[in-house]
Coordinates of C-alpha atoms in Angstrom, one line a residue:
Chain A
M1 CA 99.1 264.4 121.2
G2 CA 97.7 263.5 125.2
A3 CA 95.7 263.6 128.4
D4 CA 94.7 267.1 126.6
F5 CA 93.8 265.9 123.6
V6 CA 91.0 263.6 124.7
V7 CA 89.7 265.9 127.6
L8 CA 89.6 268.8 125.2
S9 CA 89.2 267.3 121.6
L10 CA 88.1 264.2 121.0
V11 CA 84.7 264.5 122.1
P12 CA 84.5 267.9 119.6
I13 CA 85.8 266.4 116.7
A14 CA 83.9 262.7 117.5
I15 CA 80.7 264.5 117.7
G16 CA 81.6 267.0 115.0
I17 CA 82.7 263.9 112.7
L18 CA 79.2 262.4 113.4
V19 CA 76.7 265.0 112.9
S20 CA 78.5 265.4 109.4
V21 CA 78.2 261.8 108.2
S22 CA 74.7 261.7 109.4
C23 CA 74.0 264.5 107.8
A24 CA 76.0 264.3 104.6
L25 CA 74.4 260.3 103.9
L26 CA 70.9 262.0 103.9
G27 CA 72.1 264.7 101.8
N28 CA 73.2 262.8 98.6
F29 CA 69.3 262.1 98.7
L30 CA 67.9 265.5 99.0
V31 CA 70.4 267.0 97.0
L32 CA 69.2 264.0 93.9
R33 CA 66.0 265.2 94.9
R34 CA 66.0 268.8 94.8
Q35 CA 65.5 269.0 98.0
S36 CA 68.4 270.4 99.6
L37 CA 66.1 273.5 101.2
I38 CA 64.1 270.6 103.8
G39 CA 67.3 270.3 105.2
D40 CA 67.9 274.0 106.0
A41 CA 64.5 274.3 107.0
V42 CA 64.1 271.8 109.0
S43 CA 67.4 273.2 111.0
H44 CA 65.6 276.3 111.4
V45 CA 62.3 276.0 112.8
V46 CA 64.1 273.9 115.3
L47 CA 64.9 277.1 116.9
P48 CA 60.8 277.0 117.6
G49 CA 60.3 274.4 118.7
I50 CA 63.3 274.3 121.7
V51 CA 62.1 277.8 122.6
G52 CA 58.3 276.4 122.8
A53 CA 59.1 273.2 124.5
F54 CA 61.3 275.6 126.8
V55 CA 58.2 277.6 127.5
L56 CA 55.7 274.3 127.8
T57 CA 57.7 272.6 130.4
G58 CA 60.2 275.5 131.9
T59 CA 63.0 272.9 132.0
V60 CA 65.7 272.7 129.3
A61 CA 66.2 268.6 129.7
A62 CA 67.2 266.9 126.8
G63 CA 64.3 265.3 126.6
A64 CA 61.3 267.8 126.4
M65 CA 63.6 269.8 123.5
L66 CA 64.2 266.5 121.5
L67 CA 60.7 266.5 121.3
G68 CA 59.0 269.8 120.5
A69 CA 62.3 270.5 117.6
G70 CA 61.3 267.0 116.8
I71 CA 57.4 267.8 116.3
A72 CA 58.5 271.9 115.0
A73 CA 60.2 269.9 112.1
V74 CA 57.5 267.7 111.7
V75 CA 54.8 270.3 111.9
A76 CA 56.8 272.3 109.2
V77 CA 56.8 269.8 106.7
L78 CA 53.1 269.6 106.2
I79 CA 53.6 273.2 106.5
I80 CA 55.7 273.2 103.7
E81 CA 53.5 270.8 101.6
V82 CA 50.3 272.8 102.3
V83 CA 52.4 275.6 101.1
R84 CA 53.2 274.1 98.2
R85 CA 49.2 272.5 96.9
V86 CA 47.3 275.5 98.0
G87 CA 49.9 278.6 97.2
R88 CA 51.0 276.0 93.7
V89 CA 54.1 277.7 94.1
E90 CA 57.6 275.7 93.9
P91 CA 58.7 273.6 96.5
G92 CA 62.0 275.6 96.6
A93 CA 59.2 279.1 97.6
A94 CA 57.1 277.0 100.3
M95 CA 60.6 276.2 102.1
G96 CA 61.7 279.5 102.2
V97 CA 58.7 281.0 103.6
V98 CA 58.0 278.7 105.9
F99 CA 60.8 278.8 107.6
T100 CA 62.0 281.8 107.6
T101 CA 59.0 282.7 109.2
L102 CA 59.1 279.8 111.5
F103 CA 63.0 281.0 112.4
A104 CA 61.7 284.6 112.9
A105 CA 59.0 283.4 115.3
G106 CA 61.1 280.8 116.9
V107 CA 63.8 284.6 118.0
L108 CA 60.6 286.7 119.2
L109 CA 59.3 283.3 120.9
L110 CA 62.5 283.8 122.9
E111 CA 62.7 287.1 123.5
Q112 CA 59.7 287.3 125.0
S113 CA 59.9 284.6 127.0
D114 CA 62.3 284.3 130.2
T115 CA 64.9 282.3 129.2
S116 CA 68.0 284.8 131.2
T117 CA 68.4 282.3 133.3
V118 CA 69.5 279.5 130.8
H119 CA 71.2 278.9 128.4
L120 CA 69.0 279.6 125.4
D121 CA 69.8 282.4 122.7
V122 CA 70.0 282.9 119.4
E123 CA 73.9 282.6 119.4
H124 CA 73.5 279.0 120.8
A125 CA 70.7 277.6 118.6
L126 CA 73.1 278.5 115.3
Y127 CA 76.6 278.3 116.5
G128 CA 76.1 275.2 119.1
N129 CA 78.4 274.3 121.7
L130 CA 80.6 272.0 120.3
E131 CA 84.0 273.8 122.0
S132 CA 82.5 273.5 125.2
L133 CA 81.8 269.4 125.1
I134 CA 84.6 268.3 126.9
W135 CA 85.4 265.3 128.6
L136 CA 86.6 265.8 132.5
A137 CA 86.8 262.5 133.6
G138 CA 89.2 261.8 130.5
G139 CA 92.0 263.5 132.3
A140 CA 94.4 259.8 132.0
G141 CA 94.4 260.9 128.8
W142 CA 93.7 257.8 125.9
P143 CA 93.1 255.1 128.8
A144 CA 90.1 256.7 129.5
L145 CA 88.4 255.3 126.6
L146 CA 88.7 251.8 128.6
D147 CA 87.7 253.3 131.7
A148 CA 84.2 252.0 132.2
E149 CA 84.0 254.5 135.0
A150 CA 85.5 257.6 132.9
L151 CA 83.1 256.5 130.0
A152 CA 79.7 256.5 131.4
A153 CA 81.3 260.4 132.1
L154 CA 81.5 261.2 128.5
P155 CA 79.0 263.9 127.0
P156 CA 75.6 262.7 126.4
Q157 CA 75.3 264.2 123.1
L158 CA 78.0 260.9 122.2
P159 CA 76.1 258.8 122.5
R160 CA 72.7 260.2 121.2
L161 CA 74.5 261.5 117.8
A162 CA 76.1 257.6 117.3
L163 CA 73.0 256.4 117.4
V164 CA 71.6 258.3 114.9
T165 CA 73.9 257.8 112.8
L166 CA 73.4 253.6 112.5
A167 CA 70.2 254.6 112.7
V168 CA 70.9 256.5 109.2
V169 CA 73.1 254.1 108.2
V170 CA 70.2 251.7 109.3
F171 CA 67.4 253.3 108.2
L172 CA 69.5 254.0 103.8
L173 CA 70.6 249.9 104.0
V174 CA 67.0 248.5 104.8
F175 CA 65.0 251.1 101.7
W176 CA 68.5 251.2 98.8
K177 CA 66.5 250.0 96.6
E178 CA 63.2 252.1 97.7
L179 CA 65.0 255.3 98.0
V180 CA 66.8 255.2 94.6
I181 CA 64.2 254.2 92.2
G182 CA 61.9 256.6 94.1
T183 CA 64.5 259.0 93.8
F184 CA 65.1 258.0 90.1
D185 CA 62.0 257.3 88.9
A186 CA 58.9 258.3 91.5
T187 CA 56.1 256.8 88.6
F188 CA 57.4 254.0 87.9
A189 CA 58.2 253.9 91.8
E190 CA 54.6 253.9 92.4
S191 CA 53.3 251.4 89.7
I192 CA 55.7 248.1 91.1
G193 CA 54.2 249.2 94.7
A194 CA 57.9 251.2 95.7
R195 CA 56.2 253.3 97.8
P196 CA 58.0 256.3 97.3
G197 CA 55.4 258.7 98.8
L198 CA 55.7 256.7 102.6
V199 CA 59.9 256.2 101.2
G200 CA 60.3 259.8 101.0
F201 CA 58.2 261.2 103.8
A202 CA 60.5 258.8 106.5
L203 CA 63.6 260.3 105.0
I204 CA 62.3 263.6 105.5
V205 CA 61.6 262.3 109.1
M206 CA 65.2 261.0 109.5
V207 CA 66.3 264.1 108.5
A208 CA 64.4 265.9 111.2
V209 CA 66.1 263.5 113.7
A210 CA 69.6 264.4 112.8
A211 CA 69.2 267.4 112.5
V212 CA 66.8 268.1 116.0
A213 CA 69.9 265.4 117.5
A214 CA 73.0 267.6 116.4
F215 CA 71.5 271.0 117.0
D216 CA 71.8 270.5 120.8
A217 CA 76.0 270.1 120.0
V218 CA 76.8 271.8 117.0
G219 CA 73.9 274.4 116.1
S220 CA 72.2 274.6 112.6
I221 CA 74.5 276.0 110.4
I222 CA 76.9 273.2 110.4
V223 CA 73.4 270.6 109.6
I224 CA 72.5 273.0 107.1
A225 CA 76.2 272.9 105.5
M226 CA 76.1 268.9 105.9
F227 CA 73.4 268.7 104.2
I228 CA 74.6 270.4 101.0
C229 CA 77.9 270.7 100.5
P230 CA 79.8 267.0 100.8
P231 CA 76.8 265.5 98.5
A232 CA 76.8 268.4 96.1
A233 CA 80.9 268.2 96.6
A234 CA 80.7 264.3 96.2
R235 CA 78.4 264.7 93.2
L236 CA 80.8 266.2 90.5
M237 CA 83.1 263.6 92.2
T238 CA 81.8 260.7 90.6
D239 CA 78.4 259.1 88.2
R240 CA 78.1 256.7 90.2
L241 CA 75.6 256.6 93.7
V242 CA 77.0 254.2 95.8
P243 CA 80.9 256.1 95.3
Q244 CA 79.3 259.9 95.3
L245 CA 77.9 258.3 98.6
A246 CA 81.7 257.6 99.8
W247 CA 82.9 260.8 98.7
S248 CA 80.6 262.6 100.7
V249 CA 81.2 260.7 104.2
L250 CA 85.4 261.8 103.3
F251 CA 83.7 265.4 102.7
A252 CA 82.4 265.1 105.7
V253 CA 84.9 263.7 107.6
V254 CA 87.7 265.8 106.6
S255 CA 86.0 269.0 106.9
A256 CA 84.7 268.0 110.5
V257 CA 88.3 267.2 111.5
A258 CA 90.4 270.0 109.4
G259 CA 87.2 272.5 110.7
Y260 CA 87.7 272.1 114.8
V261 CA 91.6 272.1 113.8
L262 CA 91.5 275.1 112.1
A263 CA 89.9 276.4 114.6
G264 CA 91.5 276.1 117.1
Y265 CA 94.9 276.7 115.7
G266 CA 94.5 278.1 112.9
P267 CA 94.5 281.8 114.6
L268 CA 97.4 281.1 116.9
W269 CA 99.5 280.6 113.9
L270 CA 98.2 283.8 112.1
G271 CA 100.0 285.5 115.3
A272 CA 96.5 285.8 117.6
S273 CA 95.8 285.0 120.6
Y274 CA 91.8 284.0 120.3
S275 CA 90.2 280.7 118.5
V276 CA 87.1 281.0 116.2
S277 CA 83.7 279.0 116.3
A278 CA 84.2 275.4 115.6
A279 CA 81.0 275.2 114.2
G280 CA 81.8 277.8 111.6
M281 CA 85.3 276.9 110.6
I282 CA 83.3 273.2 110.0
A283 CA 81.0 275.0 107.5
T284 CA 83.2 277.3 105.8
V285 CA 85.7 274.3 105.2
S286 CA 83.1 271.9 103.7
G287 CA 82.0 275.0 101.4
L288 CA 85.7 275.2 100.4
I289 CA 85.7 271.7 99.3
L290 CA 82.5 272.1 97.5
A291 CA 84.5 275.1 95.8
L292 CA 87.6 273.4 94.8
A293 CA 85.3 269.9 92.9
C294 CA 83.0 272.5 91.3
L295 CA 86.5 273.7 89.3
A296 CA 88.6 270.3 89.5
G297 CA 86.0 267.8 90.1
P298 CA 86.2 265.2 87.2
R299 CA 82.1 266.5 86.3
R300 CA 82.5 269.8 86.9
F301 CA 80.4 271.8 84.4
G302 CA 82.8 272.1 81.7
S303 CA 83.1 268.2 81.5
R304 CA 79.8 267.1 81.9
T305 CA 79.0 269.4 78.4
A306 CA 82.3 267.3 76.1
A307 CA 81.0 263.8 77.7
R308 CA 77.7 264.6 76.3
R309 CA 79.5 265.2 73.0
R310 CA 81.4 262.2 72.8
A311 CA 78.2 260.3 73.9
R312 CA 75.9 261.4 71.0
Q313 CA 79.2 260.7 68.3
S314 CA 79.6 256.9 69.1
Q315 CA 75.7 256.8 69.0
S316 CA 75.4 257.1 65.5
S317 CA 77.6 254.5 64.8
M318 CA 75.9 253.0 67.4
S319 CA 72.3 253.3 65.4
N320 CA 74.2 251.8 62.1
S321 CA 75.4 248.6 63.5
L322 CA 71.8 247.8 64.7
Q323 CA 70.2 245.0 63.4
V324 CA 66.5 245.0 63.4
Chain B
M1 CA 30.6 259.8 90.0
N2 CA 27.9 258.0 92.4
A3 CA 27.8 254.8 93.8
P4 CA 26.3 252.3 90.7
T5 CA 29.3 252.8 88.9
L6 CA 31.3 250.4 91.0
I7 CA 28.6 247.8 90.6
A8 CA 28.9 246.8 87.0
D9 CA 25.8 245.2 84.9
Q10 CA 23.7 242.6 87.2
G11 CA 25.2 243.0 90.2
R12 CA 28.4 241.4 89.1
T13 CA 31.6 243.3 89.7
L14 CA 33.7 244.5 86.6
G15 CA 36.1 241.8 87.8
Q16 CA 33.5 239.2 87.6
N17 CA 32.4 240.1 84.7
H18 CA 36.3 240.1 82.5
P19 CA 37.9 237.7 84.3
D20 CA 40.6 237.6 81.5
S21 CA 41.1 240.9 80.6
P22 CA 44.2 242.5 81.5
L23 CA 43.2 245.9 82.1
A24 CA 39.1 246.5 82.8
I25 CA 38.5 249.9 83.1
S26 CA 34.5 251.0 84.1
G27 CA 33.0 255.1 84.6
L28 CA 37.0 255.9 85.1
T29 CA 37.2 260.3 86.6
V30 CA 40.2 261.9 87.3
S31 CA 40.5 265.5 87.9
Y32 CA 43.9 267.3 88.6
G33 CA 41.7 270.7 89.4
E34 CA 37.6 271.8 88.9
K35 CA 37.8 270.7 85.6
P36 CA 38.0 266.4 85.4
V37 CA 41.1 265.6 82.7
L38 CA 38.8 262.1 82.0
F39 CA 35.0 261.7 82.5
S40 CA 33.4 258.6 82.8
V41 CA 36.4 256.5 79.9
D42 CA 35.2 252.7 80.1
F43 CA 37.7 250.4 78.2
V44 CA 38.4 246.7 77.9
V45 CA 41.5 246.0 77.0
P46 CA 40.7 242.1 74.9
K47 CA 43.7 239.5 75.7
G48 CA 47.2 239.1 73.7
A49 CA 45.8 242.8 72.0
M50 CA 48.2 245.4 71.1
V51 CA 46.5 248.7 72.3
A52 CA 47.3 252.6 70.6
I53 CA 45.6 255.3 73.4
V54 CA 44.9 258.2 70.5
G55 CA 44.5 261.5 71.3
P56 CA 44.7 265.5 70.8
N57 CA 47.4 267.4 74.1
G58 CA 45.8 267.2 76.9
A59 CA 43.0 264.4 76.5
G60 CA 44.3 262.7 79.5
K61 CA 46.1 260.0 77.5
S62 CA 49.2 259.3 80.3
T63 CA 46.4 259.8 83.2
L64 CA 44.1 257.4 81.7
I65 CA 47.0 254.5 81.9
K66 CA 48.9 256.0 85.8
A67 CA 45.5 256.2 86.7
A68 CA 45.0 252.7 86.2
L69 CA 48.0 251.6 87.3
G70 CA 46.7 253.3 90.6
I71 CA 49.7 256.2 90.2
V72 CA 47.5 259.1 90.6
P73 CA 44.3 259.5 92.2
R74 CA 41.0 258.7 90.9
I75 CA 37.8 260.1 92.0
A76 CA 35.7 257.7 90.8
G77 CA 35.3 254.1 88.8
E78 CA 36.4 250.7 89.5
V79 CA 40.2 249.1 87.4
T80 CA 40.9 245.4 87.7
V81 CA 44.4 243.8 86.3
F82 CA 43.4 240.0 84.5
G83 CA 40.0 240.5 87.2
V84 CA 41.6 241.4 89.9
P85 CA 42.5 245.0 91.3
Y86 CA 45.9 246.1 90.2
E87 CA 47.7 245.8 93.7
K88 CA 46.8 242.0 93.8
A89 CA 48.2 241.8 90.0
R90 CA 51.4 244.6 90.6
H91 CA 53.6 241.4 89.3
R92 CA 52.3 241.4 85.8
I93 CA 52.3 244.2 84.5
A94 CA 55.5 246.7 83.4
Y95 CA 54.8 250.1 83.0
V96 CA 57.2 252.3 81.2
P97 CA 56.7 256.5 82.0
Q98 CA 57.5 259.0 79.0
R99 CA 61.1 259.3 79.1
A100 CA 61.2 263.1 80.0
S101 CA 60.1 262.5 83.6
V102 CA 62.6 261.2 85.2
D103 CA 66.6 263.5 85.3
W104 CA 68.9 261.3 83.7
D105 CA 71.2 263.1 85.0
F106 CA 70.9 260.2 88.2
P107 CA 74.2 258.6 89.3
A108 CA 73.1 255.5 87.4
T109 CA 74.5 253.1 84.9
V110 CA 72.2 251.2 82.6
R111 CA 73.0 248.1 84.4
D112 CA 71.2 249.6 87.7
V113 CA 68.3 251.0 85.5
V114 CA 67.4 248.2 84.2
L115 CA 67.4 245.7 87.6
M116 CA 65.2 248.5 89.1
G117 CA 62.8 246.2 86.9
L118 CA 63.7 243.3 89.0
Y119 CA 62.6 245.4 92.6
R120 CA 59.6 242.6 93.4
E121 CA 61.8 239.5 91.9
I122 CA 65.0 240.5 94.4
G123 CA 62.7 241.3 97.2
F124 CA 62.8 243.5 99.9
L125 CA 65.9 243.6 102.7
R126 CA 68.1 242.2 99.6
F127 CA 70.8 243.5 97.3
A128 CA 71.4 242.5 93.6
G129 CA 73.3 239.1 92.9
R130 CA 75.1 238.3 89.9
R131 CA 71.7 236.1 88.9
H132 CA 70.1 239.6 88.6
R133 CA 72.9 241.6 87.0
E134 CA 73.4 238.6 84.0
K135 CA 69.3 238.8 83.7
A136 CA 69.9 242.7 83.0
L137 CA 72.4 242.5 80.5
A138 CA 70.5 239.5 78.5
C139 CA 66.9 242.2 78.6
L140 CA 69.7 244.8 77.4
E141 CA 70.8 242.6 74.6
R142 CA 67.3 242.8 73.4
V143 CA 66.7 245.5 72.6
G144 CA 70.3 246.3 71.4
M145 CA 71.9 248.0 74.2
A146 CA 74.3 245.2 75.9
A147 CA 77.8 247.4 75.3
F148 CA 76.5 249.7 77.2
A149 CA 76.0 248.3 80.4
D150 CA 78.5 250.1 81.7
R151 CA 77.8 253.9 80.8
Q152 CA 76.2 256.5 82.9
I153 CA 72.1 257.2 81.6
G154 CA 73.3 260.6 81.0
Q155 CA 75.5 259.6 78.2
L156 CA 73.0 257.9 76.4
S157 CA 70.7 259.6 73.3
G158 CA 67.0 259.7 73.4
G159 CA 66.3 256.9 71.9
Q160 CA 69.0 254.7 73.5
Q161 CA 67.0 255.9 76.8
Q162 CA 64.2 254.9 76.3
R163 CA 65.5 251.7 74.6
V164 CA 66.8 251.2 78.4
F165 CA 63.3 251.8 79.5
L166 CA 62.2 248.8 77.3
A167 CA 64.8 246.5 79.1
R168 CA 63.8 247.5 82.4
A169 CA 60.1 246.9 81.4
L170 CA 61.1 243.4 79.5
A171 CA 63.3 242.6 83.1
Q172 CA 59.8 242.7 85.3
E173 CA 58.5 239.8 82.8
A174 CA 55.5 240.7 82.6
D175 CA 52.0 240.0 81.2
L176 CA 50.7 243.6 80.7
Y177 CA 52.4 246.2 79.4
V178 CA 52.0 250.0 79.3
M179 CA 53.7 252.1 77.9
D180 CA 53.5 255.8 77.6
E181 CA 55.0 257.4 74.4
P182 CA 57.7 255.1 74.0
F183 CA 58.0 256.1 70.3
A184 CA 58.0 259.7 71.3
G185 CA 61.5 261.3 69.8
V186 CA 63.6 258.4 69.4
D187 CA 65.1 258.1 66.0
A188 CA 64.1 255.9 63.2
A189 CA 66.2 252.9 64.0
T190 CA 65.0 252.4 68.1
E191 CA 61.5 253.0 66.5
R192 CA 62.1 249.6 64.4
A193 CA 63.6 248.1 67.2
I194 CA 61.1 248.8 69.8
I195 CA 58.1 248.0 67.7
A196 CA 60.4 244.3 67.2
V197 CA 60.4 243.7 70.4
L198 CA 57.1 245.0 71.4
K199 CA 55.3 242.7 68.6
E200 CA 57.5 239.6 69.7
L201 CA 56.0 240.1 73.0
N202 CA 53.2 240.2 71.7
R203 CA 53.0 237.0 69.6
A204 CA 54.1 235.7 72.8
G205 CA 50.7 236.5 73.9
K206 CA 51.3 239.1 76.2
T207 CA 49.2 242.1 75.7
I208 CA 50.9 245.6 75.0
V209 CA 48.8 249.3 75.6
C210 CA 50.9 251.9 74.5
V211 CA 50.3 255.6 74.8
H212 CA 50.8 257.0 71.1
H213 CA 50.7 260.0 69.1
D214 CA 51.9 259.3 65.9
L215 CA 48.2 258.7 63.9
A216 CA 50.3 257.2 60.1
T217 CA 51.9 254.5 62.6
V218 CA 48.4 253.2 64.0
P219 CA 47.4 250.6 61.2
E220 CA 51.0 249.4 60.9
Y221 CA 51.8 249.2 63.9
F222 CA 48.5 248.2 66.4
D223 CA 45.3 245.7 66.5
H224 CA 43.5 247.8 68.7
V225 CA 42.7 251.4 69.7
L226 CA 40.9 253.6 72.0
L227 CA 40.5 257.0 71.2
V228 CA 39.7 259.6 73.6
N229 CA 39.5 263.3 74.7
V230 CA 38.3 263.3 78.1
R231 CA 35.7 261.1 77.4
K232 CA 36.1 257.9 75.7
I233 CA 35.0 258.5 72.0
A234 CA 35.6 254.7 70.5
D235 CA 37.3 252.0 70.2
G236 CA 37.5 248.6 68.9
P237 CA 39.8 246.5 66.1
V238 CA 41.9 249.3 64.2
A239 CA 40.3 248.2 60.9
T240 CA 36.8 249.3 61.8
T241 CA 37.5 251.8 64.7
F242 CA 40.4 253.9 62.9
T243 CA 38.1 255.5 61.4
S244 CA 38.7 259.8 59.9
Q245 CA 35.1 259.8 60.9
N246 CA 36.5 258.4 65.0
L247 CA 39.4 261.0 64.5
Q248 CA 37.5 263.9 63.6
A249 CA 35.3 263.1 66.4
T250 CA 38.5 262.9 68.6
Y251 CA 41.2 265.6 67.4
G252 CA 38.2 268.4 66.6
G253 CA 39.2 271.2 64.7
R254 CA 42.5 270.1 66.2
L255 CA 43.5 267.4 63.6
A256 CA 43.8 269.5 59.6
A257 CA 40.5 267.5 57.6
A258 CA 43.4 267.1 55.4
H259 CA 45.6 265.2 57.8
V260 CA 42.7 262.8 58.4
E261 CA 42.2 261.9 54.3
E262 CA 46.3 261.4 54.5
V263 CA 46.1 258.9 57.8
A264 CA 42.5 257.3 56.3
V265 CA 45.0 256.7 53.2
V266 CA 47.6 255.5 54.7
R267 CA 45.5 252.9 57.2
E268 CA 43.4 251.2 53.8
A269 CA 47.4 251.5 52.5
A270 CA 48.1 249.2 55.6
G271 CA 45.2 247.3 55.0
E272 CA 46.0 246.2 51.5
G273 CA 49.3 245.5 52.0
R274 CA 48.1 242.4 54.4

């Protein structure tokens, strides 16, 4: 693992890890709040957002793209809320309707607008361009990590995603109690002034920020998978919240690293002469981890009912010993 | 409702009229759709009372306490807690929602849930320390659940879950305890344990307000009652207010006449016992 690795693979792997970890951390709360689809919805509506931004500004500058995507995400969340209340449908249905409609509108807009001169297409939106985020200034190999000039030439996605991951960690630390109480018992949270509505909205905004920042580098496939798969797999590993977050981070990192390596080298090992999409492979690995957790995790379906049965039995003996 | 309901008699505000009442409600109206769930309810809880809120399903009992504590929006009416708006008295209120309103599969231990009651004490940007964990354990001790502190909450029976909720309310060290159906679906031992703790709190001068569904135990458990069915039917001491006539007015055809008589008999028997 020498200079080639640093030039070609270090940055994509680091970006894959940052995206996976930031999405998985937030995903824990989405899964517990039964809002997993929000991640899906937000990452789909990013497409009409960036196409809209391109049509309005005529550039594919990162600032305009991110702003357009962010606005689209917030607008979509508001539309979902309106559809849910006015249409009196369950939240999942409202999300499904809104994000497919907006994504389809984005595709139409993309085809109608003159984007032939720029790198903006549906494949890019789904799979991103993780493999192309190479670090040419890293030709010196590992020592380049200490070279300020080489570091300045890093793809801008890397520092941007590092910042977003840091923001996600700070958000979770600062609002930890409010998030936990509001997720478990929103009415109680309201009664003690923990502002569950506001904190819930802040969570969705953070989801939008993470999805939008990741979108440019890795596309929406990874984002959607990482909001759901690592947290859902972690949920099957433990009955405690902090260990659950730790498991989800571990699963996210394993997915990113294993997915990237398998996409680059897996087909070669099988005798093929091509590699496959890293984003697609990372998402696939996260899905496989979830499948494994379902089959072998300590909290898989069969073991849960058994634990309840044991608890019910011990309860009768406790009732008898209680002094009243 | 219109403006005059916001101001109580003689130009004074509700809080000025009832500065000592743990919970004073005036003209409370709540609506989820076009039809009001509660219509112009006035109710003043006396300090140190043990109050049952009674009424048929869909009468707005839960909504009444949720609206009083600002959990659901009201379209009209005024509420004061110890003479001030509830926002300024949150630290004096402990609210216990219906047990079925939360997902007990949530990844938390019994102690984690009780620690939620210390939210205000722990404070913003801080985490629970050893002192808080010990306090949570002491609250669990009072409801006979200390041995379960490290259990996952999904492993508990319904009665045990209800006790954990009570322990969380105890951790809040409030002066007013507002509970939504604390006896719904619990075993007999839990019911005895909960009422023992509530009576102990009441003796210590705390005010208790419970949404209650079991008419037969109202005279035994409570000293004050509010009968409600969208509108207030009656309120006052159990001895004078919990009459078969008022019950009939509250439940209408939904309560068989025989059942009313039965409850009334229970009431008289309980009255003789005291």
